[in-house]
Short mmCIF file of C-alpha atoms and ligand atoms in Angstrom, two decimals:
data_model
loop_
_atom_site.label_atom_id
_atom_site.label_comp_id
_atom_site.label_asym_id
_atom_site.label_seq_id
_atom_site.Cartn_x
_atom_site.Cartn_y
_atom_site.Cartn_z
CA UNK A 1 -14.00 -5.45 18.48
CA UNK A 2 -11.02 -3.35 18.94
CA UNK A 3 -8.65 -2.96 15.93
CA UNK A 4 -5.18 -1.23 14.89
CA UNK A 5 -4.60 0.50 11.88
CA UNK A 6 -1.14 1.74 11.36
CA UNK A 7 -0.14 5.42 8.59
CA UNK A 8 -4.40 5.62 9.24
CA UNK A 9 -3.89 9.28 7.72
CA UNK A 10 -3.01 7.69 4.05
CA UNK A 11 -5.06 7.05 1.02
CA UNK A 12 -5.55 2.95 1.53
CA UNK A 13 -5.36 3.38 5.16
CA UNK A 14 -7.98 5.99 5.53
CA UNK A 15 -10.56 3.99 3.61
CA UNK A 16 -9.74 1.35 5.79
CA UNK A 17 -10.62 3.51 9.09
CA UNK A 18 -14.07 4.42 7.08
CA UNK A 19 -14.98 0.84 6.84
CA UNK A 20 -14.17 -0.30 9.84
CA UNK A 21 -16.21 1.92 11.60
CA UNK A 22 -18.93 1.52 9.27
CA UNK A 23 -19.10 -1.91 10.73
CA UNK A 24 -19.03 -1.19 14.04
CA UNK A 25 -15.12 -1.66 15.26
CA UNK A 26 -13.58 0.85 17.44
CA UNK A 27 -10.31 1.55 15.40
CA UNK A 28 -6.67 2.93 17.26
CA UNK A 29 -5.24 5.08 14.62
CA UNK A 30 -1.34 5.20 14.39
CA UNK A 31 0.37 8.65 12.91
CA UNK A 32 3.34 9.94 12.79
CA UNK A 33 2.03 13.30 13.88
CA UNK A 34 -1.38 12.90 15.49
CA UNK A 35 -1.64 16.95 15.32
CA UNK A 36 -1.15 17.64 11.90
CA UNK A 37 -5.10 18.10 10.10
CA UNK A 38 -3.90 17.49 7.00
CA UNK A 39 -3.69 14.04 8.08
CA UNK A 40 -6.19 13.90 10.48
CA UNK A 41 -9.44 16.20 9.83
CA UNK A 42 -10.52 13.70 7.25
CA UNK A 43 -10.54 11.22 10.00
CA UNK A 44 -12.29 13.31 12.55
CA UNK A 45 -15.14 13.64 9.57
CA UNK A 46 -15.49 10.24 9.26
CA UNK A 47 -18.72 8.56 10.60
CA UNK A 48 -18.66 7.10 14.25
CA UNK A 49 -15.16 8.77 14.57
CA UNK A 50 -16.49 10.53 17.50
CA UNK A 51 -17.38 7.41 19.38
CA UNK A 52 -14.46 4.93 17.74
CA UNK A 53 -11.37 6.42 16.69
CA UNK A 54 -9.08 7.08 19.13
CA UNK A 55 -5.38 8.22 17.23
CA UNK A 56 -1.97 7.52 18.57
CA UNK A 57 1.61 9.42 18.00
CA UNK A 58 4.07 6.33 16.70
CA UNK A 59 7.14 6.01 14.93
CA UNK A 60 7.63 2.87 12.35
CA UNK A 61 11.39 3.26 13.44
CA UNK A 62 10.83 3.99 17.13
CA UNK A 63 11.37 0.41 18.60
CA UNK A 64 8.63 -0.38 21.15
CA UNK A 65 6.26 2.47 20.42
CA UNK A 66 3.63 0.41 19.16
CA UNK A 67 3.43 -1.72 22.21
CA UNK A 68 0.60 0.13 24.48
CA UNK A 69 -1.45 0.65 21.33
CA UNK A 70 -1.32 -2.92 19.54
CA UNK A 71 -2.20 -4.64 23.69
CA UNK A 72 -5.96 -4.92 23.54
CA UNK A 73 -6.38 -5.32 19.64
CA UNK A 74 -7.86 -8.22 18.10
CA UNK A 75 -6.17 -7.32 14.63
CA UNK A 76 -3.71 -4.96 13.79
CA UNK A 77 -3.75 -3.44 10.00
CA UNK A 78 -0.24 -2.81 8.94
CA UNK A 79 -0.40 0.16 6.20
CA UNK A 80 2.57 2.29 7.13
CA UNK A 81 5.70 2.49 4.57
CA UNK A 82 7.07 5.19 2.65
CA UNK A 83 5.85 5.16 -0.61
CA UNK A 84 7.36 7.63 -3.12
CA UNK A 85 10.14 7.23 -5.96
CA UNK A 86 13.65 8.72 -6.24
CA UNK A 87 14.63 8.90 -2.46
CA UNK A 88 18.12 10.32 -1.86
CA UNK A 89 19.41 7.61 0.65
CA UNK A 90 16.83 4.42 -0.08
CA UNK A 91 18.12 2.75 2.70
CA UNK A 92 17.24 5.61 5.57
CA UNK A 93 13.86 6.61 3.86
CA UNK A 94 12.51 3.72 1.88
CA UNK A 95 14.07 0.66 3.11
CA UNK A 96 14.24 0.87 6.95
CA UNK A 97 11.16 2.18 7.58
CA UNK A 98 9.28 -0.38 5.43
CA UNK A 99 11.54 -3.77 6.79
CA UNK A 100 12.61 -2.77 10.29
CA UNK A 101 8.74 -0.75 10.67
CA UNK A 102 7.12 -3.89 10.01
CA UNK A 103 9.32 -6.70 11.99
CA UNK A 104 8.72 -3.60 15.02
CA UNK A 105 4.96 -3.81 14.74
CA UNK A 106 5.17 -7.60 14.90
CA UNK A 107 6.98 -7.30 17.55
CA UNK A 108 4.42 -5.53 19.36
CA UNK A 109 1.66 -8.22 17.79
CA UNK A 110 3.83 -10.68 18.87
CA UNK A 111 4.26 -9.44 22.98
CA UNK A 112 -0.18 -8.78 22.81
CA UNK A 113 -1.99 -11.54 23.70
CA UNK A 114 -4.95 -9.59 22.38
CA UNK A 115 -3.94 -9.95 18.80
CA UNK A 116 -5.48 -12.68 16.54
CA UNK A 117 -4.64 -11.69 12.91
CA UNK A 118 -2.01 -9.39 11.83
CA UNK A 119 -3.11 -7.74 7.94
CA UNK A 120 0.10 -6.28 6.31
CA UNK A 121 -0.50 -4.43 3.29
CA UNK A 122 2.31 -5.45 0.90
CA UNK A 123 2.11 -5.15 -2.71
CA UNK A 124 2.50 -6.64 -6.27
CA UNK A 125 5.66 -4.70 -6.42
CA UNK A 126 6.93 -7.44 -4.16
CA UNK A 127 5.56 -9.87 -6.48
CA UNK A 128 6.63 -9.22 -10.21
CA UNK A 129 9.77 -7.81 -10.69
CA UNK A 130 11.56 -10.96 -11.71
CA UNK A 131 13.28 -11.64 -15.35
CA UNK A 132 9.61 -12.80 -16.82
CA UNK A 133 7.88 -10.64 -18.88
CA UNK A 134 4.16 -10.11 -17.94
CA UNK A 135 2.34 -11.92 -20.63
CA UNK A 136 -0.68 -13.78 -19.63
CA UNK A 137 0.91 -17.04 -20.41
CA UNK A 138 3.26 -16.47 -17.27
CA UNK A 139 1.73 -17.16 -13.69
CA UNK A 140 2.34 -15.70 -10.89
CA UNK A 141 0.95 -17.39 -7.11
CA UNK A 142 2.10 -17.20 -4.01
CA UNK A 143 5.57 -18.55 -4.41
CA UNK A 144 6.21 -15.59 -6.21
CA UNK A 145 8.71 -12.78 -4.86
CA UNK A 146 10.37 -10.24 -6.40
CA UNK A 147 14.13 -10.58 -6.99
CA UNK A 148 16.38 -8.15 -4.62
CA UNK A 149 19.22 -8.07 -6.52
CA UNK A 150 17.41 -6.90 -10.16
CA UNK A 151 15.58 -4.47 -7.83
CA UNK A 152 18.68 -3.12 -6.91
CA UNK A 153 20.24 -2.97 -10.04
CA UNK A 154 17.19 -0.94 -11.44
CA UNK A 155 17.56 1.21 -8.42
CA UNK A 156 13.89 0.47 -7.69
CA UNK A 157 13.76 0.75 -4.11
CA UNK A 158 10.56 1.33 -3.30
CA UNK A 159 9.64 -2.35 -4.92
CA UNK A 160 12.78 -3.42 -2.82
CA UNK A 161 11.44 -2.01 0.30
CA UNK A 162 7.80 -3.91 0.02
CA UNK A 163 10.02 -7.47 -1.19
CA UNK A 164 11.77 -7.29 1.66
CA UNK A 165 9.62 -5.81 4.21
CA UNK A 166 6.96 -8.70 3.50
CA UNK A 167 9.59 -11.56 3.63
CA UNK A 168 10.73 -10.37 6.95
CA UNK A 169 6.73 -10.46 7.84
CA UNK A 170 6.76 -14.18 6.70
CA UNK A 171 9.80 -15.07 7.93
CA UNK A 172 8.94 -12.98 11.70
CA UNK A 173 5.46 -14.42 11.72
CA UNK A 174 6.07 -18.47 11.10
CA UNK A 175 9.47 -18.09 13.41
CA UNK A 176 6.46 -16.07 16.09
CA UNK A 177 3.34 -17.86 15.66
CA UNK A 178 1.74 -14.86 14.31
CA UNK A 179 -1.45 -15.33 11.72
CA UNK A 180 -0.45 -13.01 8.75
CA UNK A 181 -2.21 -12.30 6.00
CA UNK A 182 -1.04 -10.28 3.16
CA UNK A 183 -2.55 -7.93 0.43
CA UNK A 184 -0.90 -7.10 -2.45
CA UNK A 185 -2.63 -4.50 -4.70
CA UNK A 186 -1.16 -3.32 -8.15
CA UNK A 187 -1.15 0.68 -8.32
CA UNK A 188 -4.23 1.92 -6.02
CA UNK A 189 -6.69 4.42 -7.49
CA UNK A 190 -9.84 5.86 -7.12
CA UNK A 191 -11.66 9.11 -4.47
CA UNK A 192 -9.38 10.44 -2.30
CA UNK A 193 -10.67 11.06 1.67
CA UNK A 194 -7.70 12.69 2.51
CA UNK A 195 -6.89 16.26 1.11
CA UNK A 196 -2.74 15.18 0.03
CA UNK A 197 -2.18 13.34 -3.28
CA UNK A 198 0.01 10.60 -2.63
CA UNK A 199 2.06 9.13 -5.14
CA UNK A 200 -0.16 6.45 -6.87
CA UNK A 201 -3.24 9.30 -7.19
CA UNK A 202 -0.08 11.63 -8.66
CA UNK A 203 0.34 9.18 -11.76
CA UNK A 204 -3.12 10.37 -12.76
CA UNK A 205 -2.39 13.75 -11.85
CA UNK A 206 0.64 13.88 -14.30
CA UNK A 207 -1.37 12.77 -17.02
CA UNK A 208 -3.71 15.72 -16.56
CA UNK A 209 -1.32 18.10 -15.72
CA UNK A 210 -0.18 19.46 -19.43
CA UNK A 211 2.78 16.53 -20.03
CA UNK A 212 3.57 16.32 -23.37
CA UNK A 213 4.10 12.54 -22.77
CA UNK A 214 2.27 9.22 -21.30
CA UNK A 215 4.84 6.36 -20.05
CA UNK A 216 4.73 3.49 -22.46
CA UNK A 217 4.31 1.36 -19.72
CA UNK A 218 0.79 -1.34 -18.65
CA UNK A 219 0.51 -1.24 -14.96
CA UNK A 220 -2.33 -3.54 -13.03
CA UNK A 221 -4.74 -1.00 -11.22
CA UNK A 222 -7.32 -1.88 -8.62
CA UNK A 223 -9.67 0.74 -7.08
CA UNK A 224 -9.23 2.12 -3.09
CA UNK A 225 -12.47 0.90 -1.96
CA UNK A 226 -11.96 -2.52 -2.90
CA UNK A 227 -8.42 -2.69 -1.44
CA UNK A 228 -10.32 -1.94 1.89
CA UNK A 229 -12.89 -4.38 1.73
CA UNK A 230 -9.79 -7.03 1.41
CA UNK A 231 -8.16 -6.17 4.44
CA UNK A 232 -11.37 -5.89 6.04
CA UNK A 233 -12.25 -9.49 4.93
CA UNK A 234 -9.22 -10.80 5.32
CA UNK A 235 -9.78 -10.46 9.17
CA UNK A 236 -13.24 -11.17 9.16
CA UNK A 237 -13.00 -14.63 6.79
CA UNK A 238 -11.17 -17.45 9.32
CA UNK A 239 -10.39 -19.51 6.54
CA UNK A 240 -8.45 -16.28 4.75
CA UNK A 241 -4.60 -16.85 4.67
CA UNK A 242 -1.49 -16.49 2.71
CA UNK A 243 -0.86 -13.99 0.03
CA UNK A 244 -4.14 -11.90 -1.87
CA UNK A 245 -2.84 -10.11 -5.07
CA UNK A 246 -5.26 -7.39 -6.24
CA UNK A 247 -5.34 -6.59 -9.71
CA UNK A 248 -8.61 -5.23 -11.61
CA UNK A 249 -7.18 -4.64 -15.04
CA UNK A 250 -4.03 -4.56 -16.50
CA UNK A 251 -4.33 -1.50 -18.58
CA UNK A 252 -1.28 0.34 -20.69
CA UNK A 253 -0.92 4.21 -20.28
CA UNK A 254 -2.54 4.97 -23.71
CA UNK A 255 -5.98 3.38 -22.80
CA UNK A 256 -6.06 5.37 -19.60
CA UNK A 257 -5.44 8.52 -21.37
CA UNK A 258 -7.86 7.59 -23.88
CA UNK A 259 -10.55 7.12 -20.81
CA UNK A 260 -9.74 10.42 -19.44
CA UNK A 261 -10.01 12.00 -22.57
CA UNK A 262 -13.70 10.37 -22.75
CA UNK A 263 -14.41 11.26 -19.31
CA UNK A 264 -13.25 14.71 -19.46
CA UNK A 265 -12.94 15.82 -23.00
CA UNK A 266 -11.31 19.32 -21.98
CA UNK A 267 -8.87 18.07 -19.86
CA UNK A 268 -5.00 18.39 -21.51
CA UNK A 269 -3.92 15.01 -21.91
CA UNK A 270 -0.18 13.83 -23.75
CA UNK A 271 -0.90 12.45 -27.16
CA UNK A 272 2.59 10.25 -27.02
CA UNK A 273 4.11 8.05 -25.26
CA UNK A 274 7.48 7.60 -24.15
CA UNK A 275 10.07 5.10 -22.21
CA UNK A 276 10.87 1.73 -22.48
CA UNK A 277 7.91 -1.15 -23.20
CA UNK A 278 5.59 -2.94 -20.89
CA UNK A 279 7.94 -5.32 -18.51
CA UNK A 280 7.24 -7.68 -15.08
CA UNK A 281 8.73 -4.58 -13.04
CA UNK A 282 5.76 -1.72 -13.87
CA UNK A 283 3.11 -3.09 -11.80
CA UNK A 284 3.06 -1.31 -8.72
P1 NDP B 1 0.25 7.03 1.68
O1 NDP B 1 1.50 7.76 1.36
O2 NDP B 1 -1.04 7.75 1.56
O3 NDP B 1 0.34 6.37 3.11
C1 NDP B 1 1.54 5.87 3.62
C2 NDP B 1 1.50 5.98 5.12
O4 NDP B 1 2.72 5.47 5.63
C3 NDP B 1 1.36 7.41 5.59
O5 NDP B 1 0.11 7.56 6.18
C4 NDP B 1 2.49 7.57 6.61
O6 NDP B 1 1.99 7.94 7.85
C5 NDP B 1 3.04 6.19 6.80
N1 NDP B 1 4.49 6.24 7.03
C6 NDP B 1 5.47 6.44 6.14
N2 NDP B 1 6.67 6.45 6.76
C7 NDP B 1 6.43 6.23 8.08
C8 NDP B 1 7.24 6.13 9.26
N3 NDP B 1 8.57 6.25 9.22
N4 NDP B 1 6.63 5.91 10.44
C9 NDP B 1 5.29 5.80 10.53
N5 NDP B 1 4.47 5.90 9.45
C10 NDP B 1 5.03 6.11 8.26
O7 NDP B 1 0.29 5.75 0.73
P2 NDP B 1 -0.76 4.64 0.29
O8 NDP B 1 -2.02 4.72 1.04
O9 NDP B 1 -0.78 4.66 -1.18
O10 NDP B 1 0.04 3.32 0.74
C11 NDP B 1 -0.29 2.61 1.92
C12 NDP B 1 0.33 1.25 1.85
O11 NDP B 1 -0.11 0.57 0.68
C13 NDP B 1 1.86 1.25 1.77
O12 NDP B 1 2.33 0.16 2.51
C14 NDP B 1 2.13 1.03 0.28
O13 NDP B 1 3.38 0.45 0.06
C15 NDP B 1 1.00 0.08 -0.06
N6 NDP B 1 0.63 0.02 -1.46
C16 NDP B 1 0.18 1.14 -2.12
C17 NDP B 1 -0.21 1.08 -3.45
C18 NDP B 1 -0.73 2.26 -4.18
O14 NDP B 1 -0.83 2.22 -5.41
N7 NDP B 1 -1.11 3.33 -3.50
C19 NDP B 1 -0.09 -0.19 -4.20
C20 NDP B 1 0.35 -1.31 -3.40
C21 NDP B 1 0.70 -1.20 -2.10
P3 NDP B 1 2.11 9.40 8.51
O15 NDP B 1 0.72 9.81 8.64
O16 NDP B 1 2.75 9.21 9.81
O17 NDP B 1 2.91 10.26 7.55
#
């Protein structure tokens, strides 16, 4: 089977590619710069990459150019949205990408015959940031979206960006006949294939990195490898569907530093914590 996987260079993404071809699929690779090795040698590496991986140049924001790639695919793995904090204009580097990116690779699902199951990796930042604390008493399920307008008023806009790029998705795919399935991870860790930290492997990285402080924060954190496997199944499993929140733990910042510390006893980790308590809004 042929299959799409869009940002293939990035940390979820790449782990993706690995298992995919693991099991046989011939994967089309989508990057924004097919020449650059920092995003692609770890690719090339990869195990029946030779025989399976073709990559392709496209843009999230260049309307169209995931047309020729997407025709032919039985599944298309959506992955690609800027992920980082503090942009200077959210709506040109966090916002468009991730809501106008995603309704332009369903567009190009929607025009291929080909394609049976679209995969968009969302998140449980579009999930939790609502006015309800995250004690175990309150449940979250499918229902459950972020709220725009606290988002904006916290001037989170990455968590923005994933709200509303996934209910464009929805609201694209049931308007489109397109079978969506979502994933929605809490903050992503574990070995990195490709040689760039990106932003949820630099939360570790700070703690190691001689900060005199740990956020007082609990975030949910699921490892990499089991993030792929969902995607993977969620194509694979006909009877998959709707909205699959990943979450392995729920862990505050002082019980990872104190498993660091145990792990590596000489590494330099903060001793105190700082910031404002454990709310909804800190999962990733
Ligand atoms: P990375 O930064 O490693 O990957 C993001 C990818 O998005 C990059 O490969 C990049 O591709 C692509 N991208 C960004 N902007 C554009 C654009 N304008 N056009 C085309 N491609 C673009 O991040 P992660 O692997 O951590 O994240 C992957 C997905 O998982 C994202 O959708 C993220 O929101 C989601 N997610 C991540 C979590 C985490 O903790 N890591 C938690 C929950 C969800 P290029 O190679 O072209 O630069």
């Amino acid at each position: 089977k042929v299959v799409c996987v869009t940002g293939a260079g990035g940390f979820i993404a790449s782990w993706i590619v690995k298992l995919l071809l693991e099991r046989g699929y011939t994967v089309r690779g989508t990057l924004r710069d097919p020449a650059d090795p920092k995003k692609t040698e770890h690719l090339h590496a990869l195990e029946g990459s030779a025989e399976r991986l073709q990559l392709f140049k496209a843009d999230l924001l260049d309307e169209g150019s995931f047309d020729a790639i997407v025709e032919g695919c039985d599944c298309v793995f959506h992955t690609a949205s800027p992920f980082y904090n503090n942009p200077k204009d959210p709506q040109v580097e966090l916002i468009d990408p991730a809501v106008k990116g995603t309704l332009n690779v369903l567009g190009s699902c929607k025009k291929a015959a080909s394609v049976k199951r679209v995969i968009l990796t969302s998140s449980m930042a579009a999930v939790v940031f609502t006015e309800k604390p995250l004690s175990p008493d309150v449940v979250v399920d499918e229902t459950s979206y972020s709220i725009p307008e606290l988002c904006e008023k916290a001037k989170e806009w990455y968590v923005l960006s994933k709200t509303l790029a996934e209910q464009a998705a929805w609201k694209f795919s049931k308007d489109n006949g397109i079978d969506l399935v979502t994933i929605n991870p809490a903050v992503v860790i574990g070995p990195l294939l490709q040689p760039t930290l990106n932003t949820s492997a630099q939360i570790i990285l700070y703690l190691i990195n001689g900060s005199p402080v740990y956020l007082n924060y609990s975030f949910g954190w699921v490892n990499v490898k089991d993030v792929a496997l969902a995607h993977v199944l969620a194509f694979e499993t006909p009877s998959a569907s709707g909205r699959y929140g990943m979450v392995d733990k729920v862990i505050h910042f002082s019980e990872v530093v104190k498993i660091i510390k145990d792990m590596y006893p000489s590494l330099p980790v903060p001793e105190k914590s700082q910031g404002r308590g454990s709310r909804a809004w800190e999962l990733s």
